[in-house]
Coordinates of C-alpha atoms and ligand atoms in Angstrom, one line a residue:
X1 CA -11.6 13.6 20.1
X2 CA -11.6 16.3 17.3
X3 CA -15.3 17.7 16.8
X4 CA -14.5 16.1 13.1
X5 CA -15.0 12.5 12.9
X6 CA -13.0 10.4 10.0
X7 CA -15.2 8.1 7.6
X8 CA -12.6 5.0 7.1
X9 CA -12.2 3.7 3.5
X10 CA -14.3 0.1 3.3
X11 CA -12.3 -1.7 5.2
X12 CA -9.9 -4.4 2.9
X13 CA -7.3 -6.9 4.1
X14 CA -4.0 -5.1 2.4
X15 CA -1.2 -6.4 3.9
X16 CA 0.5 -7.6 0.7
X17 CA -0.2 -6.4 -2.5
X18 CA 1.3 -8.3 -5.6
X19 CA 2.0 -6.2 -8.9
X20 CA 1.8 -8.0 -11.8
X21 CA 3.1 -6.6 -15.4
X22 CA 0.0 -6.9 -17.6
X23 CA 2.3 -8.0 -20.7
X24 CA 3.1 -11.1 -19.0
X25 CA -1.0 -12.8 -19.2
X26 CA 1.3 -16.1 -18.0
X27 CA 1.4 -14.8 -14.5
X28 CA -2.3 -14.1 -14.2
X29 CA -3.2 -17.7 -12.9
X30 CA -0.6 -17.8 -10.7
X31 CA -1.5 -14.3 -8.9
X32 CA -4.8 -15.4 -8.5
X33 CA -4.1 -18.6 -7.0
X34 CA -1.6 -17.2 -4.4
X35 CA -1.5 -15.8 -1.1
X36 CA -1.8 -11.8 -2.1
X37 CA -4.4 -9.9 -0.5
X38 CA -4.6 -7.6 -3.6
X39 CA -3.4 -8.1 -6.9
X40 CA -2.5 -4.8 -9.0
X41 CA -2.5 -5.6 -12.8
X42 CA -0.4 -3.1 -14.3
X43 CA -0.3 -1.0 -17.3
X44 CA 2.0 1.5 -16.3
X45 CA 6.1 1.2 -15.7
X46 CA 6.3 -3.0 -15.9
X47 CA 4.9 -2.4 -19.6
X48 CA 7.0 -1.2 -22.8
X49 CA 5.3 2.0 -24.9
X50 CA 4.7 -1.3 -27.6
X51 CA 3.0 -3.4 -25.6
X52 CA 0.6 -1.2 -23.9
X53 CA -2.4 -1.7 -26.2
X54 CA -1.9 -5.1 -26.2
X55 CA -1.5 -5.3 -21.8
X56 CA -4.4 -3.6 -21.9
X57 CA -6.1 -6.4 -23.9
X58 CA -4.7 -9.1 -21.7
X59 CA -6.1 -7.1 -18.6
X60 CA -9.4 -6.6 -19.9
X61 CA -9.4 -10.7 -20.9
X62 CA -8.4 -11.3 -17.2
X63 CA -10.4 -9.3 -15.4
X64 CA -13.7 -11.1 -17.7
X65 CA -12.3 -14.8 -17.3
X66 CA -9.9 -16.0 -14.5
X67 CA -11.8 -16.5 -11.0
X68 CA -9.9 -14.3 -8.8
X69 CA -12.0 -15.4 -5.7
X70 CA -12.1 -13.2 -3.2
X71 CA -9.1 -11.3 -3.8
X72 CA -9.3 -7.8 -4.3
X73 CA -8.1 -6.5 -7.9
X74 CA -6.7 -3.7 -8.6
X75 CA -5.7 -2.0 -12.3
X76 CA -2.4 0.4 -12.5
X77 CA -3.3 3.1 -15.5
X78 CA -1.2 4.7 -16.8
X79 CA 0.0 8.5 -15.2
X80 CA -2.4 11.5 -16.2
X81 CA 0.5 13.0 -18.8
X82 CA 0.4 9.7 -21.3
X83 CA -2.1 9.3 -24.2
X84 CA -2.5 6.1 -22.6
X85 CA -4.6 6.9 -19.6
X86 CA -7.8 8.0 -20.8
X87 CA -8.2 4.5 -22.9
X88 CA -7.0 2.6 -19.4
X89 CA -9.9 3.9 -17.6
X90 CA -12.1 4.0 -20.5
X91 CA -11.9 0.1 -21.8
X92 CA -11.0 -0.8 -18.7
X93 CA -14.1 -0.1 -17.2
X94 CA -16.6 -0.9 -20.3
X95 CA -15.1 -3.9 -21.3
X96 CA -14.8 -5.9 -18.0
X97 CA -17.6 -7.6 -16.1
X98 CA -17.8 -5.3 -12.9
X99 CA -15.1 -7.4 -11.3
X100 CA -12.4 -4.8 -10.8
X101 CA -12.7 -3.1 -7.4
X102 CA -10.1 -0.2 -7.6
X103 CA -8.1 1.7 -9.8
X104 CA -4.4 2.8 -9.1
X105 CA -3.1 5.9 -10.0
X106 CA 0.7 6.5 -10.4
X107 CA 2.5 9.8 -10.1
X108 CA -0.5 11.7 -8.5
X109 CA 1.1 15.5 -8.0
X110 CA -2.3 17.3 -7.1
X111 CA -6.0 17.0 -5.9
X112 CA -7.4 17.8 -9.7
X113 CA -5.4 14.5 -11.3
X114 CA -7.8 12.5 -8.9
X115 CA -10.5 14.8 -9.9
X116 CA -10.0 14.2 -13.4
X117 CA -9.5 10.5 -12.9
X118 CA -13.1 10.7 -10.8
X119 CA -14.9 12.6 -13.6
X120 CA -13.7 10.1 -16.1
X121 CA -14.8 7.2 -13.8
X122 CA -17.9 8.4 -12.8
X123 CA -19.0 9.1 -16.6
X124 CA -17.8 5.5 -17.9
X125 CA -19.7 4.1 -14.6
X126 CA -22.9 5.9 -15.5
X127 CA -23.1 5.3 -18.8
X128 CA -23.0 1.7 -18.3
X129 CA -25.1 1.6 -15.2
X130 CA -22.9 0.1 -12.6
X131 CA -23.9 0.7 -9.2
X132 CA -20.2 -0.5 -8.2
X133 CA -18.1 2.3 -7.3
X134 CA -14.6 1.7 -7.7
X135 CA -12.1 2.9 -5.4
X136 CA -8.6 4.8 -6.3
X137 CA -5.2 4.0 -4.8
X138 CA -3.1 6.7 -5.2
X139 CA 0.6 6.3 -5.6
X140 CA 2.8 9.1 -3.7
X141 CA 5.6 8.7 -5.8
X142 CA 6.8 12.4 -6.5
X143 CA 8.1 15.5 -4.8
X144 CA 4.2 17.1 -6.6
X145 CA 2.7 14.1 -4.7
X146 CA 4.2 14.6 -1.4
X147 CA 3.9 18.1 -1.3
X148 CA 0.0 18.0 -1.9
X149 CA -0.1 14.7 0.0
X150 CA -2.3 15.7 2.4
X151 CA -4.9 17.4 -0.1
X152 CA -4.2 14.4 -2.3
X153 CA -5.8 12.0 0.2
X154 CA -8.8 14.0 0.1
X155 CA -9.3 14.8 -3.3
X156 CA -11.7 11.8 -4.0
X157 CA -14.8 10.0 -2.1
X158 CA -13.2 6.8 -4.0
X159 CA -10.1 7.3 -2.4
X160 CA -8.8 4.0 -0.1
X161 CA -5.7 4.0 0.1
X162 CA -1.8 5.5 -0.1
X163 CA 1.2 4.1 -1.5
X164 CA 4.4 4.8 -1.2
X165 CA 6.6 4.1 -4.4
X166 CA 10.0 4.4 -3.8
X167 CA 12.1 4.5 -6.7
X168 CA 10.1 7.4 -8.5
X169 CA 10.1 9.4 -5.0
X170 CA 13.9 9.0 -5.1
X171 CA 14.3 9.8 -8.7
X172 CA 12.2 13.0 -8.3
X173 CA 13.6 14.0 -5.1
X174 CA 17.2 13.2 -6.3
X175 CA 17.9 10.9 -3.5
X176 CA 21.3 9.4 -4.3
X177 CA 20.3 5.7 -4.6
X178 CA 19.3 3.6 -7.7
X179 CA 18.2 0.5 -5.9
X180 CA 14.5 0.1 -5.7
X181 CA 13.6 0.7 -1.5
X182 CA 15.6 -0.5 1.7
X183 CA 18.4 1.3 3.3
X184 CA 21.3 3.6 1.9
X185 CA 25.1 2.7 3.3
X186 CA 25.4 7.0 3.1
X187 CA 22.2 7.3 4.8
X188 CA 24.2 6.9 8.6
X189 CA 25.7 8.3 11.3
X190 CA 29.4 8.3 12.4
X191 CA 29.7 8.3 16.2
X192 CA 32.1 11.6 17.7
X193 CA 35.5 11.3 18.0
X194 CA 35.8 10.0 21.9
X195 CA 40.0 9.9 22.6
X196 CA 41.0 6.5 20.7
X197 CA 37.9 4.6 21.1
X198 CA 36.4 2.7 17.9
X199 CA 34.1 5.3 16.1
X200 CA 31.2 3.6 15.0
X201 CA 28.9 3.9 11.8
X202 CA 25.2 3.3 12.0
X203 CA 22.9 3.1 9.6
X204 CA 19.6 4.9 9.2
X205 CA 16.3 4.9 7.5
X206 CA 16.1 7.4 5.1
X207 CA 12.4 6.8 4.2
X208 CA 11.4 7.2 7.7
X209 CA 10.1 10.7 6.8
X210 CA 8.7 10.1 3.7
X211 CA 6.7 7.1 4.5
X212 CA 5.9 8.4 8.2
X213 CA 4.5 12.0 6.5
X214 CA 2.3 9.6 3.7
X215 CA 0.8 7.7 6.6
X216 CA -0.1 10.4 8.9
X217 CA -2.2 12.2 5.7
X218 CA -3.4 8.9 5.2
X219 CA -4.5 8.4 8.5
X220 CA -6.1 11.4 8.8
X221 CA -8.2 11.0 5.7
X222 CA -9.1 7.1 7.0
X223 CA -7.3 5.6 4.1
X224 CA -4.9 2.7 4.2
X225 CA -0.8 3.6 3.7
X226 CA 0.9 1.0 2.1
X227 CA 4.7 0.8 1.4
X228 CA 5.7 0.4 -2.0
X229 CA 8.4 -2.0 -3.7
X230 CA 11.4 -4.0 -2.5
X231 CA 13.1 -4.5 -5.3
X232 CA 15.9 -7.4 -4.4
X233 CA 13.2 -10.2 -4.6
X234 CA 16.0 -12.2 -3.8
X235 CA 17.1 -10.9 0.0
X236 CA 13.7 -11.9 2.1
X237 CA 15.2 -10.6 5.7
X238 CA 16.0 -6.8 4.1
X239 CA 12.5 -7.3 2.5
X240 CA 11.2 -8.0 6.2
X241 CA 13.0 -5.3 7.6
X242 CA 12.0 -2.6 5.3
X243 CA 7.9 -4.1 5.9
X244 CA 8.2 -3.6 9.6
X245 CA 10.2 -0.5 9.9
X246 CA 7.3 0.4 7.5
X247 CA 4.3 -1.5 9.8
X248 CA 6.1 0.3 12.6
X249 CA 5.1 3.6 11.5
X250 CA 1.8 2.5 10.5
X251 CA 1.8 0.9 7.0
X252 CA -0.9 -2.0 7.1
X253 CA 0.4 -3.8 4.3
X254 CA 3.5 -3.7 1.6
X255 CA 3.5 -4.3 -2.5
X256 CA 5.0 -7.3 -3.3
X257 CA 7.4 -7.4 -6.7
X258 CA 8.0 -10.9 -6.5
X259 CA 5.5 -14.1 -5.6
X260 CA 8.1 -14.8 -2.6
X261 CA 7.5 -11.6 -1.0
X262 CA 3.4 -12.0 -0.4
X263 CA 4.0 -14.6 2.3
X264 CA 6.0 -12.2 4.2
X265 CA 4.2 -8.9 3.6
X266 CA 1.5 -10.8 5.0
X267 CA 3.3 -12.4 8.1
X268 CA 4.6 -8.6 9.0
X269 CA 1.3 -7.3 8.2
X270 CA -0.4 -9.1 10.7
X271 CA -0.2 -9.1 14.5
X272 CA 1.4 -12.6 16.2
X273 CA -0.2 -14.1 18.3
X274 CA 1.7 -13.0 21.4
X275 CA 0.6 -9.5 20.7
X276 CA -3.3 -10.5 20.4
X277 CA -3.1 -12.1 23.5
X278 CA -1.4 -9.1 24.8
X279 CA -3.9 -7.3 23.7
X280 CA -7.1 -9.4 25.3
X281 CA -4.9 -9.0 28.1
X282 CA -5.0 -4.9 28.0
X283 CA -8.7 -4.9 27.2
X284 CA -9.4 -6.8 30.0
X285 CA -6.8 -4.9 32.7
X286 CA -8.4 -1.6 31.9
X287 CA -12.3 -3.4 31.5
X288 CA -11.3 -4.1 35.4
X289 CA -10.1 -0.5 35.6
X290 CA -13.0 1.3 34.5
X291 CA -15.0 -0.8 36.8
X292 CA -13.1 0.1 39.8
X293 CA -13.3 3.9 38.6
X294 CA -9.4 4.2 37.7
X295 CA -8.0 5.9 34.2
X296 CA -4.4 4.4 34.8
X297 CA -3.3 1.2 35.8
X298 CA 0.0 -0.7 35.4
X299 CA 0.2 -4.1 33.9
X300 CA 3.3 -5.8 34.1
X301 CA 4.4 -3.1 35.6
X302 CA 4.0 -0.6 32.8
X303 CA 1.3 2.3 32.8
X304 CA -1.4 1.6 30.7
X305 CA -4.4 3.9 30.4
X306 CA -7.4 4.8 27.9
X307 CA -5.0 5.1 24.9
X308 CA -3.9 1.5 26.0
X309 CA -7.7 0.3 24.7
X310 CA -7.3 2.2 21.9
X311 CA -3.8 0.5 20.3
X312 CA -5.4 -3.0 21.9
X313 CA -8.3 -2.3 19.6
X314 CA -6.2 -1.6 16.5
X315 CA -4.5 -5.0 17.0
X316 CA -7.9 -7.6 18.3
X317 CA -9.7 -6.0 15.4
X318 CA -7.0 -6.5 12.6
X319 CA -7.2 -10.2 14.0
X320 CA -10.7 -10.2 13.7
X321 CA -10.2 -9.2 9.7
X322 CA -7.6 -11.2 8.8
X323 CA -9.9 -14.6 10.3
X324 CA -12.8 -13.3 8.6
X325 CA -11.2 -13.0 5.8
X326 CA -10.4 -17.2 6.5
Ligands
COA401 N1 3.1 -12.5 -10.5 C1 2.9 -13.8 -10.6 N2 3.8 -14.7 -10.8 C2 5.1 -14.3 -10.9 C3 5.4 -12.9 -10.8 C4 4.4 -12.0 -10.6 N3 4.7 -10.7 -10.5 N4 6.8 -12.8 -10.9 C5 7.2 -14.1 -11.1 N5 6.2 -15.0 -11.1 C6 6.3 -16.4 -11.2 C7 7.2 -16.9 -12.4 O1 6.4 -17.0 -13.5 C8 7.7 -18.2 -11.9 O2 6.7 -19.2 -12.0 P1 7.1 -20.7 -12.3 O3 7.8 -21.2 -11.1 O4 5.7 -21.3 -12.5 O5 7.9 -20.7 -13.6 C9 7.9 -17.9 -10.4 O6 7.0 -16.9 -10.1 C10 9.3 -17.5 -10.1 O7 9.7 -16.4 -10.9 P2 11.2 -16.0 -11.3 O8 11.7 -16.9 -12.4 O9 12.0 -16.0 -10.0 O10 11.0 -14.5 -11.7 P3 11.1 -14.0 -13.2 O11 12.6 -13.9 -13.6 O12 10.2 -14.7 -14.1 O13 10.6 -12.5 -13.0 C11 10.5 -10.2 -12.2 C12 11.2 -11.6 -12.1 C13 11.0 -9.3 -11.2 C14 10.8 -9.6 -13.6 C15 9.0 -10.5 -12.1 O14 8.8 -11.0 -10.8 C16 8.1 -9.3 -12.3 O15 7.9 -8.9 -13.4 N6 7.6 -8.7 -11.2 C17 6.7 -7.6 -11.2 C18 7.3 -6.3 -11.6 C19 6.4 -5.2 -11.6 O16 5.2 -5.3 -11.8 N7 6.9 -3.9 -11.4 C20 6.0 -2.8 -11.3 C21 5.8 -2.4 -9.9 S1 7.2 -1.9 -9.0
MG402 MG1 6.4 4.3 -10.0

């Protein structure tokens, strides 16, 4: 281990994480009464320039009355080069109840947008006397944002976690795609020419760098990456895929656009039950190993060794918050 130890965010079931525009107050009851982990109530891209003052009303309504049990509840402001923003964070925060538990920022380019959003927090927080600090999620969105993204993560002691929003990163990076996340058809590779055979064309991920850079600065700040939007509500396997290509970098959880994605981001989000009990099975393999004053064993006939506990822990304890959570 590094002589530098990472402080983990408070830890949070995130494994789906439903946005819900704050124009439409009709959804509210819905979103509370489903199967999201977090709920994001937003006042940035779902909402037209003419409704914003009035989302915001909504929001602040919501966040006061509906019984949102035990979810955790999340506001999107609006980005840090609006009019809009300072008045998000501002009412937001003195009109509502001490409910909310984090703020999401959009667009986040560099450390000092955090830092202003922090500053602005901390003064509304104070001045009403709220011991409850609320968290940030930040949004790495941009070519700005992913750039800094390491810095980013560290801006803020209210930082939790990182999300990757896909449709802004592609619009900023000038990806050539207008769907909202998944794969690319010119995003592939065309097998060489071998005499007459069949050439072959495969498609490939081209978010695996994106999201695998956001979760490694994640990671090492101990905040949670999360994968942004699928936005073809309609298609629930490419919605699977995209979560567990995303999970299998590291991603604990994905957004969902539409009520009939939370039930999956939550199935890929959390570890079946043949990979617990694979994972007992590890912990108890090497438990033997130790005690017989070996590093390395094999199990099944595959090596497993100290870093074997360690990814056994990952999985036993993610079990461990998902039934605590009931
Ligand atoms: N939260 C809660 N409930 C939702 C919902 C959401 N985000 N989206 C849809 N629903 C409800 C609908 O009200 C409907 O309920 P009903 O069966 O009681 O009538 C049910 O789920 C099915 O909805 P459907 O008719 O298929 O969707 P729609 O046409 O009303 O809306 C979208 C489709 C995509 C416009 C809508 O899901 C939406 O606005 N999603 C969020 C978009 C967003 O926030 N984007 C910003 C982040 S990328
Ligand atoms: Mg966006």
């Amino acid at each position: 281990m590094s002589f530098t130890i990472v402080e983990p965010a408070p830890a949070r079931l995130n494994r789906s994480e439903l946005a819900v525009p704050g124009s439409r107050s009709e959804l509210f009851e819905k979103a509370a009464k489903g199967n999201a982990d977090v709920i994001f109530l937003d006042l940035e891209d779902a909402v037209g320039p003419d409704d914003k003052p009035q989302a915001r009303k909504n929001v602040i309504e919501a966040i006061n009355d509906i019984d949102w049990g035990d979810k955790t509840l999340s506001v999107r402001i609006n980005g840090l080069d609006t009019h809009y923003m300072y008045r998000d964070v501002v009412d937001v925060i003195e009109q509502t109840n001490g409910r909310l538990d984090l703020i999401m920022i959009p667009k986040v380019g560099i450390p000092s947008d955090v830092y202003a959003v922090d500053m602005l927090v901390t003064q509304v927080e104070d001045a009403m006397g709220r011991d409850k600090r609320i968290g940030f999620e930040l949004i790495i969105e941009t070519a700005l944002g992913m750039a800094n993204v390491e810095a980013n993560a560290t801006a803020s002691k209210r930082n939790e976690s990182l999300h990757f929003g896909v449709a802004d990163y592609a619009a900023s990076t000038k990806a050539r795609m207008t769907t909202i996340g998944g794969p690319n058809a010119i995003y592939g590779v065309l097998t060489d020419i071998d005499g007459d055979k069949p050439r072959e064309y495969h498609w490939g991920d081209m978010w695996h760098f994106a999201i695998s850079r956001m979760v490694v600065a994640a990671r090492a700040a101990g905040l949670r990456p999360i994968d942004g939007p699928f936005g073809d509500f309609k298609d629930g396997d490419g919605y699977r895929a995209q979560a567990n290509r995303a999970a299998a970098l590291g991603c604990e959880g994905k957004w969902a656009i539409h009520p009939s994605q939370i039930d999956l981001g939550n199935e890929v989000n959390s570890p079946s039950e043949k990979e617990i009990a694979q994972a007992h099975r590890i912990l108890e393999a090497m438990e033997q190993a130790q005690k017989d004053g070996q590093g390395a064993v094999s199990l099944d006939g595959r090596l497993i060794d100290i870093a074997s506990i360690k990814q056994a822990d990952v999985m036993v304890r993610k079990a461990a918050q998902i039934a605590a959570a009931g």
